[in-house]
Amino acid sequence: MTDAKPIGPKKLFIKTYGCQMNVYDSERMAESLGATGYVPTDTVEDADMVLINTCHIREKASEKLFSDLGRLRPAKEANPNLKVGVAGCVAQAEGEEIMRRMPLVDLVVGPQSYHRLPEMEARVQGGERAIDTEFPPEDKFDHLPERKAMRGPTAFLTVQEGCDKFCAFCVVPYTRGAEVSRPPERLLTEARNLASRGVRELTLLGQNVNAYRADGYGLARLIRALAKVEGIDRLRYMTSHPNDMEDDLIAAHGDCPELMPYLHLPVQSGSDRILKAMNRKHTADDYLRVLDRVRAARPDILLTSDFIVGFPGETDEDFEATLSLIRKVGYGMAYSFKYSARPGTPAAEKPNVDSAVADARLQEIQALLSAQQRAGQEAMVGREVDVLYEKAGRLPGQMVGKSQHLHAVHVTDPTGKVGELARVRVTAAVTNSLAAERLA
Ligand code: SAH
Ligand code: SF4
Ligand code: F3S
């Protein structure tokens, strides 16, 4: 006689917070546990393991972990065999504390050690609690299974991880560690594999992706090599730092047709005083000069950025300088955040700007950025763009995908297929997306 075992494969529920790299990591963790017999599920009630992939960037983001864990209590009581894991940047920063405070957590794994998940899972099944927040000497990518069936024609590809920039407000250098670039040969292999599974568009990811440097390759040379991979028609990259926008990368925007006319280049503030306090190591003018060169190479490029308001010491005048920079640039889209003091960062030692003042600045900056975004979308009406279809739309005869400029586009196209790259004409700008019709 054997012990009663649950029928069928074990089920894994993953919840992902944070940046695109966390999305990529979640896919790879699912593949890694998939190799030990887990299949994905999208309900907690159904799951044998719940994995929360966390983000530490702002206080609100990391608090979500603790409210999620609280909500998991009844599920764990109903199913004592349910295993609960915490991954990502909060796991890295606060792993020990999570283990201490949250007895329902079985497993904590940092962003650089998740290739060890299968072995940790086995220990957890044996009744242990497992924690691994090392920065291990081996490369996790060498120990992960090959990419499996992809969800559509677009995919992320992590090419670089970690950050050596140490902006005064930011936890990423501590949670992701030092800058490391993956070897180009491995990336070309992963890209060919993805292309063979129907992927046509790759977004190259890195915390500082344009600091990519490996085996004589910089990011521009890597992009040119990936552009030659059979089946890969579109490339994007993010996130980049203004100080690493080198000449050959800017040139690639002009002469590499596979590189899409889209650039996310965070500046954070338009005030030189604040940029200095943030340890950004560039001025507002340095940034604007980089954008001039990028626009000279690719005049139709869509620019996006990140901004922080209410950084310690930010005056009305500093904030005005940020608004003025935004007006000068004209962004297609941008994110703005209220400064959040993060434990262990140098800026956390400084007195905060009054919270109500920061809230008011956030509203003002968001109003300006949304107006620019709307204007940019309206300017697309009547123009022809190429859309890579990612899925069928909600209306019959409709396909949904992204344009070169990463605008979401709803296309009337009754015969359209997922994975098709279609020429369309934009007919209207609706909230956060464009409507279009297929051209013959
Ligand atoms: N590596 C990227 C992204 C870092 S995190 C880069 O260098 O731009 C994404 C964005 O979160 C940052 O660009 C910044 O605008 C914001 N951010 C980071 N730390 C923050 C903090 N402590 N408070 C508020 N926003 C923050
Ligand atoms: Fe954080 Fe600055 Fe590094 Fe970006 S460049 S990850 S904001 S420290
Ligand atoms: Fe968040 Fe970590 Fe990404 S802190 S933004 S998940 S690198």
Coordinates of C-alpha atoms and ligand atoms in Angstrom, one line a residue:
M1 CA 0.0 0.0 0.0
T2 CA 1.2 3.5 -0.8
D3 CA 0.2 6.7 1.0
A4 CA -2.8 8.6 -0.4
K5 CA -1.4 11.3 -2.8
P6 CA -3.3 14.1 -4.3
I7 CA -4.5 13.1 -7.8
G8 CA -2.9 14.9 -10.7
P9 CA 0.0 17.4 -10.8
K10 CA 0.7 20.0 -8.1
K11 CA -0.6 23.4 -8.8
L12 CA 1.3 26.7 -8.6
F13 CA -0.3 30.1 -8.1
I14 CA 2.1 33.1 -8.7
K15 CA 1.3 36.7 -8.0
T16 CA 3.7 39.3 -9.4
Y17 CA 4.4 42.8 -8.3
G18 CA 6.9 45.4 -9.5
C19 CA 8.8 45.8 -12.7
Q20 CA 9.0 43.8 -16.0
M21 CA 12.0 42.0 -14.6
N22 CA 9.8 40.5 -11.9
V23 CA 7.3 39.4 -14.7
Y24 CA 10.2 37.7 -16.4
D25 CA 11.5 36.1 -13.2
S26 CA 8.0 34.8 -12.4
E27 CA 7.9 33.0 -15.8
R28 CA 11.3 31.5 -15.1
M29 CA 10.3 30.4 -11.6
A30 CA 7.1 28.8 -13.0
E31 CA 9.3 27.0 -15.6
S32 CA 11.7 25.9 -12.9
L33 CA 9.0 24.5 -10.6
G34 CA 7.3 23.2 -13.7
A35 CA 10.3 20.9 -14.2
T36 CA 9.5 19.3 -10.8
G37 CA 5.8 18.7 -11.8
Y38 CA 4.0 21.9 -11.0
V39 CA 1.4 23.3 -13.4
P40 CA 0.1 26.9 -13.2
T41 CA -3.3 27.7 -11.7
D42 CA -5.0 31.1 -11.4
T43 CA -6.9 30.5 -8.2
V44 CA -5.4 30.3 -4.7
E45 CA -8.1 27.8 -3.6
D46 CA -6.8 25.4 -6.1
A47 CA -3.1 25.8 -5.4
D48 CA -0.6 23.5 -3.7
M49 CA 1.9 26.4 -3.7
V50 CA 1.4 30.2 -3.7
L51 CA 4.4 32.2 -4.6
I52 CA 4.4 36.0 -4.2
N53 CA 7.0 37.8 -6.3
T54 CA 7.5 41.1 -4.5
C55 CA 8.6 44.7 -5.1
H56 CA 10.4 46.8 -2.6
I57 CA 10.7 50.1 -4.5
R58 CA 8.2 52.1 -2.5
E59 CA 6.6 51.5 0.9
K60 CA 3.2 50.9 -0.7
A61 CA 4.6 48.2 -2.9
S62 CA 6.3 46.3 -0.1
E63 CA 3.3 46.6 2.2
K64 CA 1.2 44.6 -0.3
L65 CA 3.1 41.5 0.7
F66 CA 2.0 41.6 4.3
S67 CA -1.7 42.2 3.4
D68 CA -1.5 39.3 0.8
L69 CA 0.0 37.0 3.5
G70 CA -2.8 38.0 5.9
R71 CA -5.4 37.1 3.3
L72 CA -3.7 33.7 2.8
R73 CA -4.3 32.6 6.4
P74 CA -7.8 31.1 5.8
A75 CA -6.5 29.3 2.7
K76 CA -3.7 27.8 4.7
E77 CA -6.1 26.8 7.5
A78 CA -8.4 25.1 4.9
N79 CA -5.5 23.3 3.3
P80 CA -2.5 22.7 5.7
N81 CA -0.5 21.2 2.8
L82 CA -0.6 24.6 1.0
K83 CA 3.0 25.9 0.8
V84 CA 3.6 29.7 0.8
G85 CA 6.7 31.2 -0.8
V86 CA 7.9 34.8 -1.0
A87 CA 10.3 35.8 -3.8
G88 CA 11.6 39.0 -5.3
C89 CA 13.0 42.2 -3.8
V90 CA 11.2 42.3 -0.5
A91 CA 12.3 38.7 0.0
Q92 CA 15.9 39.9 -0.6
A93 CA 15.7 42.9 1.7
E94 CA 13.6 41.5 4.5
G95 CA 13.7 37.7 4.2
E96 CA 14.8 37.0 7.8
E97 CA 12.1 39.3 9.1
I98 CA 9.4 37.7 7.0
M99 CA 10.4 34.3 8.3
R100 CA 10.2 35.6 11.9
R101 CA 7.0 37.6 11.6
M102 CA 5.1 35.3 9.3
P103 CA 5.0 31.6 10.4
L104 CA 2.8 30.7 7.5
V105 CA 5.6 31.4 5.1
D106 CA 7.4 28.2 4.1
L107 CA 10.0 29.6 1.7
V108 CA 11.8 32.8 1.0
V109 CA 13.9 33.2 -2.1
G110 CA 15.8 36.2 -3.4
P111 CA 16.0 37.4 -7.1
Q112 CA 19.5 35.9 -7.6
S113 CA 18.9 32.5 -6.1
Y114 CA 15.6 31.3 -7.6
H115 CA 17.3 28.6 -9.7
R116 CA 17.5 26.8 -6.3
L117 CA 13.7 26.6 -6.0
P118 CA 13.3 22.9 -6.9
E119 CA 15.7 21.9 -4.2
M120 CA 14.1 24.3 -1.7
E121 CA 10.6 23.1 -2.6
A122 CA 11.7 19.5 -1.8
R123 CA 12.9 20.6 1.6
V124 CA 9.7 22.4 2.2
Q125 CA 7.7 19.3 1.3
G126 CA 9.7 17.5 3.9
G127 CA 8.4 19.9 6.5
E128 CA 11.3 22.4 6.7
R129 CA 11.2 26.1 6.2
A130 CA 13.7 27.3 3.6
I131 CA 15.4 30.7 3.0
D132 CA 17.9 31.6 0.4
T133 CA 18.8 35.3 -0.1
E134 CA 22.4 34.7 -1.2
F135 CA 24.1 36.4 -4.1
P136 CA 25.4 33.0 -5.2
P137 CA 28.6 32.6 -7.2
E138 CA 27.0 30.6 -9.9
D139 CA 24.8 32.2 -12.6
K140 CA 21.1 31.3 -12.1
F141 CA 20.6 31.3 -15.8
D142 CA 22.9 28.4 -16.2
H143 CA 20.7 26.3 -13.9
L144 CA 17.2 27.2 -15.2
P145 CA 15.3 25.0 -17.7
E146 CA 14.9 26.1 -21.3
R147 CA 12.1 28.6 -22.0
K148 CA 8.8 26.8 -22.6
A149 CA 5.7 27.6 -24.7
M150 CA 5.3 31.4 -24.7
R151 CA 2.0 33.2 -24.2
G152 CA 2.2 35.3 -27.4
P153 CA 4.3 37.0 -29.9
T154 CA 6.1 39.3 -27.4
A155 CA 8.5 38.3 -24.7
F156 CA 10.9 39.8 -22.2
L157 CA 14.6 38.8 -22.2
T158 CA 16.7 39.8 -19.2
V159 CA 20.1 40.8 -20.5
Q160 CA 21.5 42.6 -17.5
E161 CA 20.7 42.7 -13.8
G162 CA 21.7 44.8 -10.9
C163 CA 22.7 48.4 -10.5
D164 CA 25.9 50.2 -9.5
K165 CA 24.4 53.7 -9.7
F166 CA 23.2 54.1 -6.1
C167 CA 20.7 56.9 -6.6
A168 CA 20.1 58.2 -3.1
F169 CA 16.4 57.1 -2.9
C170 CA 16.6 53.7 -4.5
V171 CA 16.7 50.1 -3.0
V172 CA 17.5 48.3 -6.3
P173 CA 21.3 48.2 -5.9
Y174 CA 20.7 46.5 -2.5
T175 CA 18.0 44.1 -3.6
R176 CA 19.4 43.1 -7.1
G177 CA 23.1 43.5 -6.3
A178 CA 25.9 44.7 -8.6
E179 CA 25.6 45.1 -12.4
V180 CA 26.0 41.8 -14.2
S181 CA 25.5 41.2 -17.9
R182 CA 24.6 37.9 -19.5
P183 CA 26.9 36.5 -22.2
P184 CA 25.7 37.4 -25.7
E185 CA 25.9 33.8 -26.9
R186 CA 23.4 32.7 -24.3
L187 CA 21.1 35.6 -25.1
L188 CA 21.2 34.7 -28.8
T189 CA 20.4 31.1 -28.0
E190 CA 17.5 32.2 -25.8
A191 CA 16.3 34.6 -28.5
R192 CA 16.4 31.8 -31.1
N193 CA 14.5 29.5 -28.9
L194 CA 11.8 32.2 -28.2
A195 CA 11.6 32.9 -31.9
S196 CA 11.1 29.2 -32.7
R197 CA 8.1 29.4 -30.3
G198 CA 6.5 32.3 -32.2
V199 CA 8.0 35.3 -30.5
R200 CA 8.5 38.2 -32.9
E201 CA 9.2 41.1 -30.4
L202 CA 11.7 41.1 -27.6
T203 CA 12.0 43.6 -24.9
L204 CA 15.5 43.5 -23.4
L205 CA 15.4 44.0 -19.7
G206 CA 18.0 45.3 -17.3
Q207 CA 17.9 47.6 -14.2
N208 CA 20.5 49.5 -16.2
V209 CA 20.1 47.9 -19.5
N210 CA 22.3 50.3 -21.4
A211 CA 25.2 49.5 -19.1
Y212 CA 25.2 46.1 -20.7
R213 CA 28.8 44.9 -21.3
A214 CA 29.9 41.4 -22.0
D215 CA 32.5 39.7 -24.2
G216 CA 33.2 42.8 -26.2
Y217 CA 29.5 43.6 -26.7
G218 CA 27.7 46.7 -25.5
L219 CA 23.9 47.1 -25.8
A220 CA 24.1 48.4 -29.4
R221 CA 26.1 45.5 -30.7
L222 CA 23.8 43.1 -28.8
I223 CA 20.8 44.7 -30.4
R224 CA 22.3 44.4 -33.9
A225 CA 23.1 40.8 -33.3
L226 CA 19.6 40.0 -32.0
A227 CA 18.0 41.9 -34.9
K228 CA 19.6 39.2 -37.2
V229 CA 17.8 36.3 -35.4
E230 CA 15.4 34.7 -37.8
G231 CA 11.8 35.6 -36.8
I232 CA 12.7 38.5 -34.5
D233 CA 11.2 41.7 -36.1
R234 CA 11.1 44.1 -33.2
L235 CA 13.4 45.0 -30.3
R236 CA 12.9 47.3 -27.4
Y237 CA 15.0 47.8 -24.2
M238 CA 14.4 49.1 -20.7
T239 CA 15.3 50.7 -18.4
S240 CA 18.2 52.9 -19.4
H241 CA 20.2 55.6 -17.6
P242 CA 21.0 58.9 -19.3
N243 CA 24.7 58.6 -18.5
D244 CA 25.0 55.3 -20.4
M245 CA 23.4 56.5 -23.7
E246 CA 26.5 56.0 -25.8
D247 CA 27.0 57.1 -29.4
D248 CA 26.6 53.6 -30.9
L249 CA 23.3 53.0 -29.1
I250 CA 22.0 56.4 -30.3
A251 CA 23.2 55.5 -33.8
A252 CA 21.3 52.2 -33.6
H253 CA 18.1 54.1 -33.1
G254 CA 18.7 55.7 -36.5
D255 CA 19.9 52.8 -38.6
C256 CA 18.6 49.5 -37.0
P257 CA 15.0 49.1 -38.3
E258 CA 14.2 46.4 -35.8
L259 CA 14.9 48.8 -32.9
M260 CA 11.5 50.4 -32.3
P261 CA 11.1 54.2 -32.0
Y262 CA 10.6 54.1 -28.3
L263 CA 12.9 55.1 -25.4
H264 CA 12.2 55.0 -21.7
L265 CA 14.8 57.3 -20.2
P266 CA 14.1 58.2 -16.6
V267 CA 15.3 61.6 -15.4
Q268 CA 13.5 61.8 -12.0
S269 CA 13.8 65.6 -11.6
G270 CA 14.4 68.7 -13.7
S271 CA 16.3 70.6 -10.9
D272 CA 20.0 70.3 -10.9
R273 CA 20.1 70.8 -7.1
I274 CA 17.8 67.8 -6.6
L275 CA 19.5 65.7 -9.3
K276 CA 22.8 66.3 -7.3
A277 CA 21.1 65.3 -4.0
M278 CA 19.7 62.2 -5.8
N279 CA 23.2 61.3 -6.8
R280 CA 22.1 61.1 -10.5
K281 CA 25.5 62.4 -11.7
H282 CA 23.9 64.4 -14.6
T283 CA 22.2 67.8 -14.9
A284 CA 18.9 68.5 -16.5
D285 CA 20.8 70.0 -19.5
D286 CA 23.0 66.9 -19.9
Y287 CA 19.7 64.9 -20.1
L288 CA 18.2 67.3 -22.7
R289 CA 21.3 67.1 -24.8
V290 CA 21.1 63.3 -24.9
L291 CA 17.5 63.5 -26.0
D292 CA 18.4 66.0 -28.8
R293 CA 20.9 63.5 -30.1
V294 CA 18.4 60.6 -29.9
R295 CA 15.8 62.7 -31.7
A296 CA 18.4 63.7 -34.4
A297 CA 18.9 59.9 -35.0
R298 CA 15.2 59.0 -34.9
P299 CA 12.9 62.1 -35.2
D300 CA 9.7 60.1 -34.6
I301 CA 10.9 58.5 -31.4
L302 CA 8.4 58.4 -28.5
L303 CA 10.0 59.3 -25.2
T304 CA 9.0 58.2 -21.7
S305 CA 10.4 58.8 -18.3
D306 CA 10.0 58.4 -14.5
F307 CA 9.7 61.3 -12.1
I308 CA 9.8 61.5 -8.3
V309 CA 8.1 64.4 -6.5
G310 CA 8.7 65.4 -2.9
F311 CA 12.3 64.2 -2.8
P312 CA 13.8 65.6 0.5
G313 CA 14.6 69.2 0.1
E314 CA 12.5 69.7 -3.0
T315 CA 11.3 73.4 -3.1
D316 CA 8.5 74.9 -5.3
E317 CA 11.3 76.2 -7.5
D318 CA 12.8 72.7 -7.9
F319 CA 9.4 71.3 -8.8
E320 CA 8.8 74.2 -11.3
A321 CA 12.1 73.1 -13.0
T322 CA 10.7 69.6 -13.3
L323 CA 7.5 70.9 -14.9
S324 CA 9.6 73.1 -17.2
L325 CA 11.7 70.1 -18.3
I326 CA 8.6 68.1 -19.1
R327 CA 7.2 71.0 -21.2
K328 CA 10.4 71.2 -23.1
V329 CA 10.6 67.4 -23.9
G330 CA 7.0 66.5 -24.6
Y331 CA 6.6 63.0 -23.4
G332 CA 4.5 60.3 -25.0
M333 CA 4.0 58.8 -21.6
A334 CA 5.6 58.9 -18.2
Y335 CA 5.3 57.6 -14.7
S336 CA 5.5 59.9 -11.6
F337 CA 5.8 58.9 -8.0
K338 CA 5.6 60.5 -4.6
Y339 CA 8.9 60.0 -2.9
S340 CA 8.9 57.1 -0.4
A341 CA 11.7 56.9 2.1
R342 CA 13.3 53.4 1.9
P343 CA 15.2 51.9 4.8
G344 CA 18.9 51.8 4.2
T345 CA 19.1 54.4 1.5
P346 CA 21.0 57.7 2.0
A347 CA 17.9 59.9 1.3
A348 CA 15.9 58.2 4.1
E349 CA 18.1 60.1 6.6
K350 CA 16.8 63.4 5.4
P351 CA 13.6 65.2 6.5
N352 CA 10.7 64.6 4.2
V353 CA 8.8 67.3 2.3
D354 CA 5.3 67.9 3.8
S355 CA 3.1 65.1 2.6
A356 CA 0.2 67.4 1.5
V357 CA 2.7 69.5 -0.6
A358 CA 4.1 66.3 -2.2
D359 CA 0.5 65.1 -3.0
A360 CA -0.4 68.4 -4.6
R361 CA 2.8 68.2 -6.7
L362 CA 2.0 64.7 -7.8
Q363 CA -1.4 65.8 -9.0
E364 CA 0.0 68.7 -10.9
I365 CA 2.7 66.6 -12.6
Q366 CA 0.3 63.9 -13.5
A367 CA -2.1 66.3 -15.0
L368 CA 0.7 67.7 -17.2
L369 CA 1.9 64.3 -18.2
S370 CA -1.6 63.0 -19.0
A371 CA -2.2 66.0 -21.2
Q372 CA 1.0 65.3 -23.1
Q373 CA 0.1 61.7 -23.4
R374 CA -3.4 62.5 -24.8
A375 CA -2.0 65.1 -27.2
G376 CA 0.5 62.5 -28.5
Q377 CA -2.2 59.9 -29.0
E378 CA -4.5 62.4 -30.8
A379 CA -1.6 63.3 -33.1
M380 CA -1.6 59.6 -34.3
V381 CA -5.1 59.8 -35.7
G382 CA -5.1 59.5 -39.4
R383 CA -1.6 58.0 -39.4
E384 CA -0.5 54.5 -40.6
V385 CA 1.2 52.3 -38.0
D386 CA 2.3 48.7 -37.7
V387 CA 0.6 46.6 -35.0
L388 CA 1.8 43.3 -33.7
Y389 CA -1.4 41.4 -32.8
E390 CA -1.2 40.0 -29.2
K391 CA -4.7 38.8 -28.8
A392 CA -8.3 39.0 -30.0
G393 CA -10.2 42.1 -28.8
R394 CA -13.4 42.0 -26.7
L395 CA -15.5 43.0 -29.7
P396 CA -16.0 40.5 -32.5
G397 CA -13.7 41.0 -35.4
Q398 CA -11.2 43.0 -33.3
M399 CA -7.5 42.4 -32.7
V400 CA -5.4 44.1 -30.0
G401 CA -1.7 44.8 -30.2
K402 CA 1.0 47.4 -29.9
S403 CA 2.3 49.9 -32.4
Q404 CA 5.9 50.7 -33.0
H405 CA 5.5 53.4 -30.4
L406 CA 4.1 50.9 -27.9
H407 CA 0.6 52.5 -28.2
A408 CA -2.1 49.9 -27.4
V409 CA -4.2 49.6 -30.6
H410 CA -7.6 48.1 -31.1
V411 CA -7.9 47.1 -34.8
T412 CA -11.1 46.2 -36.7
D413 CA -9.8 43.1 -38.6
P414 CA -12.1 40.1 -38.8
T415 CA -9.4 37.9 -40.3
G416 CA -6.5 39.0 -38.1
K417 CA -4.4 36.4 -36.3
V418 CA -2.3 36.5 -33.2
G419 CA 1.3 37.0 -34.1
E420 CA 0.5 38.9 -37.3
L421 CA 2.2 42.2 -38.0
A422 CA -0.4 44.4 -39.6
R423 CA -0.4 47.8 -41.3
V424 CA -3.3 49.8 -40.0
R425 CA -4.7 53.3 -40.1
V426 CA -5.5 55.0 -36.7
T427 CA -9.1 56.2 -36.7
A428 CA -9.5 57.5 -33.1
A429 CA -7.7 58.1 -29.9
V430 CA -9.6 56.6 -26.9
T431 CA -8.6 56.6 -23.3
N432 CA -5.2 54.9 -23.1
S433 CA -5.4 53.3 -26.5
L434 CA -5.9 53.9 -30.2
A435 CA -8.7 52.6 -32.5
A436 CA -7.6 51.6 -36.1
E437 CA -8.7 49.8 -39.2
R438 CA -6.7 47.2 -41.1
L439 CA -5.3 48.4 -44.4
A440 CA -5.6 46.0 -47.4
Ligands
SAH1 N1 16.4 51.1 -13.0 C1 15.4 51.9 -13.4 C2 14.1 51.8 -12.6 C3 14.2 51.9 -11.1 S1 12.7 51.8 -10.3 C4 16.0 53.3 -13.4 O1 17.1 53.6 -13.2 O2 15.2 54.2 -13.8 C5 11.5 52.6 -11.2 C6 11.2 54.0 -10.8 O3 10.7 54.0 -9.5 C7 12.4 54.9 -10.7 O4 12.8 55.4 -12.0 C8 11.9 56.0 -9.8 O5 11.2 57.0 -10.5 C9 10.9 55.3 -8.9 N2 11.5 55.2 -7.5 C10 12.6 54.5 -7.2 N3 12.8 54.6 -5.8 C11 11.8 55.4 -5.4 C12 11.4 55.9 -4.1 N4 12.2 55.6 -3.0 N5 10.3 56.7 -4.0 C13 9.5 56.9 -5.0 N6 9.8 56.5 -6.3 C14 10.9 55.7 -6.4
SF4_2 FE1 17.7 52.8 -8.8 FE2 19.1 54.7 -9.8 FE3 19.9 52.2 -10.2 FE4 17.7 53.1 -11.4 S1 19.8 53.9 -11.7 S2 17.9 51.2 -10.4 S3 16.9 54.5 -9.9 S4 19.8 53.3 -8.2
F3S3 FE1 10.6 46.5 -7.6 FE2 12.7 45.0 -7.4 FE3 11.8 45.7 -9.8 S1 12.2 46.7 -6.1 S2 10.9 47.7 -9.4 S3 10.8 44.4 -8.3 S4 13.9 45.5 -9.2

